mmCIF file of N, CA and C in Angstrom:
data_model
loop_
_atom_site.group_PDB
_atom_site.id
_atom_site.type_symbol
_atom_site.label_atom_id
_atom_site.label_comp_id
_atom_site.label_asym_id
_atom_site.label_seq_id
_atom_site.Cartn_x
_atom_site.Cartn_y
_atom_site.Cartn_z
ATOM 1 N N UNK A 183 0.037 -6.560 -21.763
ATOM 2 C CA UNK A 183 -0.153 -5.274 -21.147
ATOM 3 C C UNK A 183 1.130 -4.783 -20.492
ATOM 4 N N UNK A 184 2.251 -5.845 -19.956
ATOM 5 C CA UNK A 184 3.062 -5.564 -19.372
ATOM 6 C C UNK A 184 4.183 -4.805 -20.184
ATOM 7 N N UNK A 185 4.102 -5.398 -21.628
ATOM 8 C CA UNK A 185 5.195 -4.847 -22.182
ATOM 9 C C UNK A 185 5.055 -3.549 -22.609
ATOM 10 N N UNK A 186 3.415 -2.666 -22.576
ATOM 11 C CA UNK A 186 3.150 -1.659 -22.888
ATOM 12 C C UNK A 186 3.468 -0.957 -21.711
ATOM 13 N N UNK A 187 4.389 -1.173 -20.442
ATOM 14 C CA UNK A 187 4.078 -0.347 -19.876
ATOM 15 C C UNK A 187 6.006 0.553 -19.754
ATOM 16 N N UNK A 188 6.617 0.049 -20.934
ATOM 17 C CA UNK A 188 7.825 0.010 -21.115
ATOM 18 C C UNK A 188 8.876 -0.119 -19.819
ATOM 19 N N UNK A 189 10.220 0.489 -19.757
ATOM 20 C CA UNK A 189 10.939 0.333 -18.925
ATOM 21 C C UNK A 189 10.665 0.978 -17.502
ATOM 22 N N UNK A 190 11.624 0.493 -16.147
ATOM 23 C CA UNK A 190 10.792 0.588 -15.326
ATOM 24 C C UNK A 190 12.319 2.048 -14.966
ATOM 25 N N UNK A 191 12.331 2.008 -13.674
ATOM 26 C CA UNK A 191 11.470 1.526 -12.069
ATOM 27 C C UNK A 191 10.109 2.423 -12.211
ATOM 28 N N UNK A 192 9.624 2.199 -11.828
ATOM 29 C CA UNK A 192 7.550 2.202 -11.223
ATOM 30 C C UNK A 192 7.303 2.607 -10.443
ATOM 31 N N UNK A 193 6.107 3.179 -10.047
ATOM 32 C CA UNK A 193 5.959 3.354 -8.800
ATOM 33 C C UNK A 193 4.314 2.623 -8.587
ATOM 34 N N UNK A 194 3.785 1.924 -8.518
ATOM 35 C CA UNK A 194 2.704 0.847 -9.086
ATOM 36 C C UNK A 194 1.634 1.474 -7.438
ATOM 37 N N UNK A 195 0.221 1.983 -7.757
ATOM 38 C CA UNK A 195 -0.352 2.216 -6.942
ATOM 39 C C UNK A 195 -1.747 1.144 -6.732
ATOM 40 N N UNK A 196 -2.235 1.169 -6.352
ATOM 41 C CA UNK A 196 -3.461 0.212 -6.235
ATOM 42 C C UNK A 196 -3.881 0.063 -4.990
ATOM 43 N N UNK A 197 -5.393 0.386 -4.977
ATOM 44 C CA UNK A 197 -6.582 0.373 -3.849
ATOM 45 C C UNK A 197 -7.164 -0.790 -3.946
ATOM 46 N N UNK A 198 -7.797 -1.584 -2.944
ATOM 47 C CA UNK A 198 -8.774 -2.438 -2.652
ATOM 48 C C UNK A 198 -8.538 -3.546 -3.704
ATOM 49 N N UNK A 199 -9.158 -3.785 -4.878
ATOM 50 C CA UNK A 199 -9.573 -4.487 -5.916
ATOM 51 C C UNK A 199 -8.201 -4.375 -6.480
ATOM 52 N N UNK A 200 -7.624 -3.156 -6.401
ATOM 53 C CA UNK A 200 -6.287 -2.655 -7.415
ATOM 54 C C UNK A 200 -5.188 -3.213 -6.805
ATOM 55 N N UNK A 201 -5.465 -3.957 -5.821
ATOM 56 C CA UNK A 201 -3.887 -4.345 -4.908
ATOM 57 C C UNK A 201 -3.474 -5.908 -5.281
ATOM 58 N N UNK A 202 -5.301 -6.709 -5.676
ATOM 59 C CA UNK A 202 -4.546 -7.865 -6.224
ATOM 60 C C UNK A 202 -4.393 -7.419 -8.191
ATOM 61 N N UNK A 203 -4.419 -6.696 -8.479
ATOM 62 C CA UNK A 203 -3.803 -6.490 -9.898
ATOM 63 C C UNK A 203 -2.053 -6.900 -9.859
ATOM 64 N N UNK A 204 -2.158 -5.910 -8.441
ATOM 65 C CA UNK A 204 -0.485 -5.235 -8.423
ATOM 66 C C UNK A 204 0.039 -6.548 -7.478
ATOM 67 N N UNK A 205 -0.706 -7.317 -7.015
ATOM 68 C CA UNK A 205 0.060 -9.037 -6.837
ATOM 69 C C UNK A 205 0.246 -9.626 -7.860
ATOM 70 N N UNK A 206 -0.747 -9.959 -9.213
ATOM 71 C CA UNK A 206 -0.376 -10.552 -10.257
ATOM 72 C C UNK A 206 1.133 -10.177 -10.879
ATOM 73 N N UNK A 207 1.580 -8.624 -10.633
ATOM 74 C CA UNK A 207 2.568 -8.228 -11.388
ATOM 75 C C UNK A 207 3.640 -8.442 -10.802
ATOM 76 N N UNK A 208 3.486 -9.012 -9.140
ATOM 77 C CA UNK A 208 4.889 -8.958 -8.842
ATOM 78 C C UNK A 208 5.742 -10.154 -9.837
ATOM 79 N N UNK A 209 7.155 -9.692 -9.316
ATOM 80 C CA UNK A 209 8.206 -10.255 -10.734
ATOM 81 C C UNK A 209 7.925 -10.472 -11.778
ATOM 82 N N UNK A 210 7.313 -9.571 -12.260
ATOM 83 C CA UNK A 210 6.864 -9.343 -14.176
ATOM 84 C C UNK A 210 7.384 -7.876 -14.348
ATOM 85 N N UNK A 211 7.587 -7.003 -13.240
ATOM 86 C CA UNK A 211 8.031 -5.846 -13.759
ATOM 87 C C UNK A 211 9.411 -5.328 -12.842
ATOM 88 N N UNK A 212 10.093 -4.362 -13.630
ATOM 89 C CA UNK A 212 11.491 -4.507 -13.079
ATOM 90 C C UNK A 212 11.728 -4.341 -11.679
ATOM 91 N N UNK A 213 12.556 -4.828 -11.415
ATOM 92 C CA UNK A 213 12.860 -5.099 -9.875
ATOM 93 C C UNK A 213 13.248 -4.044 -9.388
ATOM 94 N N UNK A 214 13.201 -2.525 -9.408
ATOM 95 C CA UNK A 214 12.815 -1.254 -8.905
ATOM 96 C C UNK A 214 12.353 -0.808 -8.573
ATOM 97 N N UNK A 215 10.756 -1.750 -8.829
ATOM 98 C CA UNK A 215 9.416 -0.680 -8.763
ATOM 99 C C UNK A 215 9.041 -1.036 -7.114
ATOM 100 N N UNK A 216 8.640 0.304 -6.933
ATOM 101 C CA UNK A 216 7.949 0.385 -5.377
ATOM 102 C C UNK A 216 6.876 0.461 -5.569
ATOM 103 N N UNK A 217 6.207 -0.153 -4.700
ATOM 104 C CA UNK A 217 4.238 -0.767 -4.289
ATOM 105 C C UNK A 217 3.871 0.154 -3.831
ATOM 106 N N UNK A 218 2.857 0.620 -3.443
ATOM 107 C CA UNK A 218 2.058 1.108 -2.454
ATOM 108 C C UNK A 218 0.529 0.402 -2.892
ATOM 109 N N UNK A 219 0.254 0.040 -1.675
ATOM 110 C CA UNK A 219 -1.022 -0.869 -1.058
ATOM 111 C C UNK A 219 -1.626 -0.228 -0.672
ATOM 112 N N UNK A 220 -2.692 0.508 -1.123
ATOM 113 C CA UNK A 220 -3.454 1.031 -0.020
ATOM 114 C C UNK A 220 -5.186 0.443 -0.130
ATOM 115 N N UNK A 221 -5.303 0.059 1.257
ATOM 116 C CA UNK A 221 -6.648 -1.306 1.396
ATOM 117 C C UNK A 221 -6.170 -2.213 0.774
ATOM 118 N N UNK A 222 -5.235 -3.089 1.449
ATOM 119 C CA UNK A 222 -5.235 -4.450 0.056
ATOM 120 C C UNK A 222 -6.174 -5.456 0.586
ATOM 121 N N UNK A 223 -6.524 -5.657 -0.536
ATOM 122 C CA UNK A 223 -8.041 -6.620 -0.578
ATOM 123 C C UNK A 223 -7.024 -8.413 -0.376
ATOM 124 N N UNK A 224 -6.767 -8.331 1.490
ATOM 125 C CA UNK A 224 -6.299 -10.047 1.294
ATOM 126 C C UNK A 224 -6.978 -11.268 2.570
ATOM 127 N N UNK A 225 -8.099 -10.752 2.580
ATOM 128 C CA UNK A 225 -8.887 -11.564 3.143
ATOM 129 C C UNK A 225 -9.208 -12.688 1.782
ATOM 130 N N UNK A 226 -9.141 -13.579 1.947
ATOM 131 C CA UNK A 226 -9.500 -14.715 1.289
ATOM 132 C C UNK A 226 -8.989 -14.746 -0.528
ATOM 133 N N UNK A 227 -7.989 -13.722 -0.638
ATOM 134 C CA UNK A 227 -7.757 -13.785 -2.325
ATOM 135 C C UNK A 227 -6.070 -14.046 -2.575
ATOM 136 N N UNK A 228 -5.364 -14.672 -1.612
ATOM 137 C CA UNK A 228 -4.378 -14.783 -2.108
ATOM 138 C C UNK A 228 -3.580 -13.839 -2.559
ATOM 139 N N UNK A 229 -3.303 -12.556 -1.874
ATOM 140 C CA UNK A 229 -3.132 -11.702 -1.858
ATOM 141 C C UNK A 229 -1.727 -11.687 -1.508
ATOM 142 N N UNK A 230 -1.421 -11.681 -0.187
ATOM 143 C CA UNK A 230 -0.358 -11.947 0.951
ATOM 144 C C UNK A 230 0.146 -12.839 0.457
ATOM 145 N N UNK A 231 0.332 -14.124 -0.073
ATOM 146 C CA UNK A 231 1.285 -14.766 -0.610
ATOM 147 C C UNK A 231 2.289 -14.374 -1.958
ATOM 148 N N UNK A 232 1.067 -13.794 -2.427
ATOM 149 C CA UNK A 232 1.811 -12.857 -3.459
ATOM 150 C C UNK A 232 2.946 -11.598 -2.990
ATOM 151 N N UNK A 233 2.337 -11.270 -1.810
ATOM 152 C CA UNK A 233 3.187 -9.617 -1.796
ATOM 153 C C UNK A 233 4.725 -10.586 -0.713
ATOM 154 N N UNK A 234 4.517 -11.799 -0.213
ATOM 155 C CA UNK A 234 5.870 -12.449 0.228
ATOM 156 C C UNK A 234 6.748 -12.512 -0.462
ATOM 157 N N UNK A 235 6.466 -12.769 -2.087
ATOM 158 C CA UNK A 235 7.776 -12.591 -3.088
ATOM 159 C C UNK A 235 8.272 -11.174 -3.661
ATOM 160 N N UNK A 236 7.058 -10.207 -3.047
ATOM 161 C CA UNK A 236 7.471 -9.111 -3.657
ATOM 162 C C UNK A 236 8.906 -8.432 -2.956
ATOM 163 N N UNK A 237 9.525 -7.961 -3.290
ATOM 164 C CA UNK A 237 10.800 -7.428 -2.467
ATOM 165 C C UNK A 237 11.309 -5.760 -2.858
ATOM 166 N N UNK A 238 10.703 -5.456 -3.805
ATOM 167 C CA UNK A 238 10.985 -4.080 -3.689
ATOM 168 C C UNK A 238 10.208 -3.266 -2.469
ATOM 169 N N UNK A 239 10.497 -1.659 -2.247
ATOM 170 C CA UNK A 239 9.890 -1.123 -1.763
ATOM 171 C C UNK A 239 8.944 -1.177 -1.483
ATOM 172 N N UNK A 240 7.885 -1.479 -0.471
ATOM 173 C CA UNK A 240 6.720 -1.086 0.158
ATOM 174 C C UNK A 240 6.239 -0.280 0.990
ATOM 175 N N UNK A 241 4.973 0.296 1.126
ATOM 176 C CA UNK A 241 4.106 0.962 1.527
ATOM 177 C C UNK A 241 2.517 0.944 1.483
ATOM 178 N N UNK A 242 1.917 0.627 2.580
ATOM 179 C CA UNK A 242 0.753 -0.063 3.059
ATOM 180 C C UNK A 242 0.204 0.853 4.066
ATOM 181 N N UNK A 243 -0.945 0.926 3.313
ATOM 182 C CA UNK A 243 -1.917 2.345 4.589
ATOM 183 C C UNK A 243 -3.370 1.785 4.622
ATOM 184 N N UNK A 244 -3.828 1.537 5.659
ATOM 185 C CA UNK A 244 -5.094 0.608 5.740
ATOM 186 C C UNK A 244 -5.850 1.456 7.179
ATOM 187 N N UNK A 245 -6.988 1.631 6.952
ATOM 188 C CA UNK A 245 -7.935 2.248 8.210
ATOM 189 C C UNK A 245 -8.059 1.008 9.385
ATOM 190 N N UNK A 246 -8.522 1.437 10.495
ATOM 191 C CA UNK A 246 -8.259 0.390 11.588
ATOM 192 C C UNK A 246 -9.805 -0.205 11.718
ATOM 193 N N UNK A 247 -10.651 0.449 10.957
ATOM 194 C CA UNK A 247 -11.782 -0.605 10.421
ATOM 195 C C UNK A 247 -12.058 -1.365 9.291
ATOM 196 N N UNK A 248 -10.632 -1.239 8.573
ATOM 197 C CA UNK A 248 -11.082 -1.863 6.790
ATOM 198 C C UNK A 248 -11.251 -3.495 7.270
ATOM 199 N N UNK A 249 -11.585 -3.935 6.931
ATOM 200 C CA UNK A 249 -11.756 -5.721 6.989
ATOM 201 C C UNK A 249 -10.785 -6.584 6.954
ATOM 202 N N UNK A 250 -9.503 -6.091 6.052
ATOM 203 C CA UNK A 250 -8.425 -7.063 6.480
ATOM 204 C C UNK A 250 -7.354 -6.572 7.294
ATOM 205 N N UNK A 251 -7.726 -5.288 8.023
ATOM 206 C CA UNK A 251 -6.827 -4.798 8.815
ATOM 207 C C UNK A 251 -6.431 -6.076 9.687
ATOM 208 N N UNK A 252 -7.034 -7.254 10.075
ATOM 209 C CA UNK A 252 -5.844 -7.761 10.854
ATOM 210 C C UNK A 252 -4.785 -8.697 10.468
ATOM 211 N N UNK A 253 -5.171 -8.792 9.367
ATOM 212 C CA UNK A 253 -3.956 -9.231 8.323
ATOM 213 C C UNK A 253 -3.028 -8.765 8.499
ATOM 214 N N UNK A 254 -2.891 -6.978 8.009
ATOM 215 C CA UNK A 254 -1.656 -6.178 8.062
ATOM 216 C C UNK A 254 -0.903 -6.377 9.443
ATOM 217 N N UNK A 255 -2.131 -6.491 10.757
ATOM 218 C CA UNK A 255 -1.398 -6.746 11.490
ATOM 219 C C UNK A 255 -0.400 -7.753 12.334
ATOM 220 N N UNK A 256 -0.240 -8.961 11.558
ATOM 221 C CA UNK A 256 0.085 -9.832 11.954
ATOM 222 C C UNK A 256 1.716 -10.073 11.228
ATOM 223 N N UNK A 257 2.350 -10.531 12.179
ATOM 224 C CA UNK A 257 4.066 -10.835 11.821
ATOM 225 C C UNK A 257 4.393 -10.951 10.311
ATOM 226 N N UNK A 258 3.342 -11.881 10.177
ATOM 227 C CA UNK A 258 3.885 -12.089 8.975
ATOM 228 C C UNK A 258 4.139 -11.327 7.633
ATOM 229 N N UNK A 259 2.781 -9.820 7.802
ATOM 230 C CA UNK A 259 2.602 -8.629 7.240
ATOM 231 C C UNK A 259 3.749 -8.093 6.995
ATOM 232 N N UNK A 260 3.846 -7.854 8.703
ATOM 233 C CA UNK A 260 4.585 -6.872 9.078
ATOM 234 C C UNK A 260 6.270 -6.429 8.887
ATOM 235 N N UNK A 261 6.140 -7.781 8.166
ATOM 236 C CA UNK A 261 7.941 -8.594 8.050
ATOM 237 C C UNK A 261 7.959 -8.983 6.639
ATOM 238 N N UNK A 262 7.707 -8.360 5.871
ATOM 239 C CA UNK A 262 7.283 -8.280 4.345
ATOM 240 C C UNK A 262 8.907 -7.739 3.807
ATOM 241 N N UNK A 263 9.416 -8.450 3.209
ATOM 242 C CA UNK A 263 10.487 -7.714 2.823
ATOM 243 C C UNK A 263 10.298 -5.886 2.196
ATOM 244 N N UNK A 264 10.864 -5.440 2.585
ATOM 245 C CA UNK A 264 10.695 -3.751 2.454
ATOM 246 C C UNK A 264 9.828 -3.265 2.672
ATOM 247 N N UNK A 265 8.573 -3.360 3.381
ATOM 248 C CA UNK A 265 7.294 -3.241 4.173
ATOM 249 C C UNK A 265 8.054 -1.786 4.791
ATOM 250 N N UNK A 266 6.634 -1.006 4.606
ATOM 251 C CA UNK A 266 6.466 0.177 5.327
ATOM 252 C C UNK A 266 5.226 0.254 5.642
ATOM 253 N N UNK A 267 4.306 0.147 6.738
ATOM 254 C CA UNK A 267 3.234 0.035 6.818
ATOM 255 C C UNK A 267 2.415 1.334 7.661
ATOM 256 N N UNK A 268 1.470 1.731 7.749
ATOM 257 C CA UNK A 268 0.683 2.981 8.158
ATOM 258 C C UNK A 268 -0.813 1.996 8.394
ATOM 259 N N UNK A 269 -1.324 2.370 9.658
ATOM 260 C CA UNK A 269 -2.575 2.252 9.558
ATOM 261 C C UNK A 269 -3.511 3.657 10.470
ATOM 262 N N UNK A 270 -4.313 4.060 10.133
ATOM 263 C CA UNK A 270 -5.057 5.155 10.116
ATOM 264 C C UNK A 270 -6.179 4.599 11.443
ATOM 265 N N UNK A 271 -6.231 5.077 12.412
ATOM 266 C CA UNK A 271 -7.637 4.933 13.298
ATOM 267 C C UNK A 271 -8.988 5.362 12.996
ATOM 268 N N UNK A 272 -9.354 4.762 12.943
ATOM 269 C CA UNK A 272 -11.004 4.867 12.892
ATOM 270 C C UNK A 272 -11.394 5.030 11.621
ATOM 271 N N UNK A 273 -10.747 4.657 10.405
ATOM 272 C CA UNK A 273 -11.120 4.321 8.816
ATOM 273 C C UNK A 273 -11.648 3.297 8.922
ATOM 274 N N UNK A 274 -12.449 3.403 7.696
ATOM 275 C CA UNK A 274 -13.118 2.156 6.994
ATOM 276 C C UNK A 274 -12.366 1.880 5.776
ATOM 277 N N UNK A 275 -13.022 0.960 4.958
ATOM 278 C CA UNK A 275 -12.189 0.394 3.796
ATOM 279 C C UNK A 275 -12.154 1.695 3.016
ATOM 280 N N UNK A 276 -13.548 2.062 2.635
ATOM 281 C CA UNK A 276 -13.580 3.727 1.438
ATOM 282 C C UNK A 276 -13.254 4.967 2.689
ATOM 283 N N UNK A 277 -12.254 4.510 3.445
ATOM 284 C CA UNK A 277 -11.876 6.014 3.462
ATOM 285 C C UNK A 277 -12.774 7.051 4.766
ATOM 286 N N UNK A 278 -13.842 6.315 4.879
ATOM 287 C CA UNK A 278 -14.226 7.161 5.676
ATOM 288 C C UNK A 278 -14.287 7.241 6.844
ATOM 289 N N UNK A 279 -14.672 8.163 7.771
ATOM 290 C CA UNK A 279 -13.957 8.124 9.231
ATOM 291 C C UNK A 279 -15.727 8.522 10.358
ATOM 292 N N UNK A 280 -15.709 7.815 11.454
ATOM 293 C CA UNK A 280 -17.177 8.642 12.312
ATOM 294 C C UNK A 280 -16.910 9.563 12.504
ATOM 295 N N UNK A 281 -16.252 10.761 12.675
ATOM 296 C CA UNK A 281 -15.959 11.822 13.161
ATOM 297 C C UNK A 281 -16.142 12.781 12.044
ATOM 298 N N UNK A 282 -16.386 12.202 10.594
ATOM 299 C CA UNK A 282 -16.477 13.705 9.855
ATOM 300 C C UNK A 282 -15.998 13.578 8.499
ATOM 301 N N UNK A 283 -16.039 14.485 8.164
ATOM 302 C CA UNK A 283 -15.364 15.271 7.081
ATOM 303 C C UNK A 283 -14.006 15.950 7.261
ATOM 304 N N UNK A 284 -14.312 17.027 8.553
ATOM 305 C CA UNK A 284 -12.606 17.394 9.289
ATOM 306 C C UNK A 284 -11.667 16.430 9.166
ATOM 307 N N UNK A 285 -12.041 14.905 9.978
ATOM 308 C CA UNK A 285 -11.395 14.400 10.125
ATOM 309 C C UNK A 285 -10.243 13.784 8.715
ATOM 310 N N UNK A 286 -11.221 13.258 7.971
ATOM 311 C CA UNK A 286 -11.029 12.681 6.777
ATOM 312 C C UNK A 286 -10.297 13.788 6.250
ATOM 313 N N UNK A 287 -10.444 14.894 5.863
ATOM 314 C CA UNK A 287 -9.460 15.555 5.494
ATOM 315 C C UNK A 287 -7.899 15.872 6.210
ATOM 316 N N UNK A 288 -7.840 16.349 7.049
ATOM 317 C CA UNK A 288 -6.813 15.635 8.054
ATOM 318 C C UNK A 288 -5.873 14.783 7.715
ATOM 319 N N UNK A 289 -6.523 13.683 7.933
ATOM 320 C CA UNK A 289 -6.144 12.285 7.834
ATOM 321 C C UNK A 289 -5.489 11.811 6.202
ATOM 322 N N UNK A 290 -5.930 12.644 5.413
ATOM 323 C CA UNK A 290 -5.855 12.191 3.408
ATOM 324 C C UNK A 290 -4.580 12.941 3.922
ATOM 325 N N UNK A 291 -4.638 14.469 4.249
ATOM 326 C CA UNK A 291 -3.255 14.895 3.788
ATOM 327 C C UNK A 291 -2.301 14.381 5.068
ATOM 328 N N UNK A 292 -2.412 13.469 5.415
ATOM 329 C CA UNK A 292 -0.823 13.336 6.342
ATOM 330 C C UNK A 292 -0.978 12.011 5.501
ATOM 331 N N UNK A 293 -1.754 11.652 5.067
ATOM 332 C CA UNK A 293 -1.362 10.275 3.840
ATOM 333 C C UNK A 293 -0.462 10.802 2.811
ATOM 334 N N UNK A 294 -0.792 11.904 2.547
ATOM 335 C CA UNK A 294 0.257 13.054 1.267
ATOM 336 C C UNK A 294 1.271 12.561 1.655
ATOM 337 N N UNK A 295 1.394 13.247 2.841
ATOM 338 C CA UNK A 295 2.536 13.754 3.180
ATOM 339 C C UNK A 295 3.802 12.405 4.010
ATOM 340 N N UNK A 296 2.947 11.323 4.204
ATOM 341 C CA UNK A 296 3.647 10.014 4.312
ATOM 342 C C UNK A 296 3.928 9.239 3.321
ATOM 343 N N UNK A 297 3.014 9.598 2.195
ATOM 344 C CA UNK A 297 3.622 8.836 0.484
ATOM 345 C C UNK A 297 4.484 9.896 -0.211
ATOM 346 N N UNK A 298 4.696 11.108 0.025
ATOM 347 C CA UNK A 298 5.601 11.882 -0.029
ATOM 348 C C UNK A 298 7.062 11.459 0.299
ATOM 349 N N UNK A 299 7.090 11.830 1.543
ATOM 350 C CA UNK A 299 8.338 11.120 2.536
ATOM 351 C C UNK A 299 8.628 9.312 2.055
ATOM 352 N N UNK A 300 8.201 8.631 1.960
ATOM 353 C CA UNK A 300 7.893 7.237 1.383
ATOM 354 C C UNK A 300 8.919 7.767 -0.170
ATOM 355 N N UNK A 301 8.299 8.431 -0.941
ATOM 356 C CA UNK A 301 8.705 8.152 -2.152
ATOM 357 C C UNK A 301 10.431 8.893 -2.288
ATOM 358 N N UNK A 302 10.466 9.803 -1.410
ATOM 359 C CA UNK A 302 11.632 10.661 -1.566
ATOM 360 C C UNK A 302 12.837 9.683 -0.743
ATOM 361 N N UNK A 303 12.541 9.032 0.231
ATOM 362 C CA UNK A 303 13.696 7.935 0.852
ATOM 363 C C UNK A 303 13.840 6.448 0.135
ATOM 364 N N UNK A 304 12.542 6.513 -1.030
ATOM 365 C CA UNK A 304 13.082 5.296 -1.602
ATOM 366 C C UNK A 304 13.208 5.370 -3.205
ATOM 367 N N UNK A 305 13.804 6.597 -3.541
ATOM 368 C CA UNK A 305 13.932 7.011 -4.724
ATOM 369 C C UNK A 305 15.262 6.244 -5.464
ATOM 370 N N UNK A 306 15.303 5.396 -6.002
ATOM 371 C CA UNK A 306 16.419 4.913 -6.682
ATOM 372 C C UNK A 306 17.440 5.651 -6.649
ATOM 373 N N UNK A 307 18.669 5.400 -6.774
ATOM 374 C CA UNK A 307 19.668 6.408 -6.976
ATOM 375 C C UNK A 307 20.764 5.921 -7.947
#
């Protein structure tokens, strides 16, 4: 599958389930590609050991109720080679927030607008 995905740099996205895909791939695809994590599923899957070898660009956005939020928060997360991390108050894992719909909308577009900014400062050159 890897070789179908031809030459790189990447920009490799993956939610929840999709974040240990994008652990299997670290160092299988060119050493350019930037991550973004968003919910990584690393309560109990070996997850985090994987993203320690990863070294390109990162970016990690997790609600402050998803389940492995205290993963992200711990040193060892946090000190991820090229780690950029975001966490959102009062999310759950899918995204959703007690306060609403307002809120949640809100909240998606300053995610835009931080994987925006994210992608434009770590644009290869």
């Amino acid at each position: 599958m890897l070789e179908a995905l031809g030459a790189g740099p990447f920009v490799l996205v993956g939610k929840s389930l999709g974040t240990m895909i994008m652990g299997a791939m670290v160092g299988r695809v060119d050493p350019r590609t930037r991550w973004v994590w968003l919910t990584p599923a690393l309560n109990g899957t070996g997850l985090l050991a994987q993203m320690t070898v990863c070294h390109g660009p990162s970016l990690s956005i997790i609600g402050s109720e998803d389940g492995s939020v205290g993963s992200t928060r711990s040193d060892e997360y946090l000190s991820l080679p090229g780690m950029t991390h975001f966490e959102f108050a009062g999310f759950n894992h899918t995204w959703n927030h007690p306060e609403g719909a307002a809120v949640e909308e809100r909240s998606l577009a300053e995610i835009g607008r931080i994987f925006d900014q994210w992608l434009d400062q770590t644009a290869p050159h």
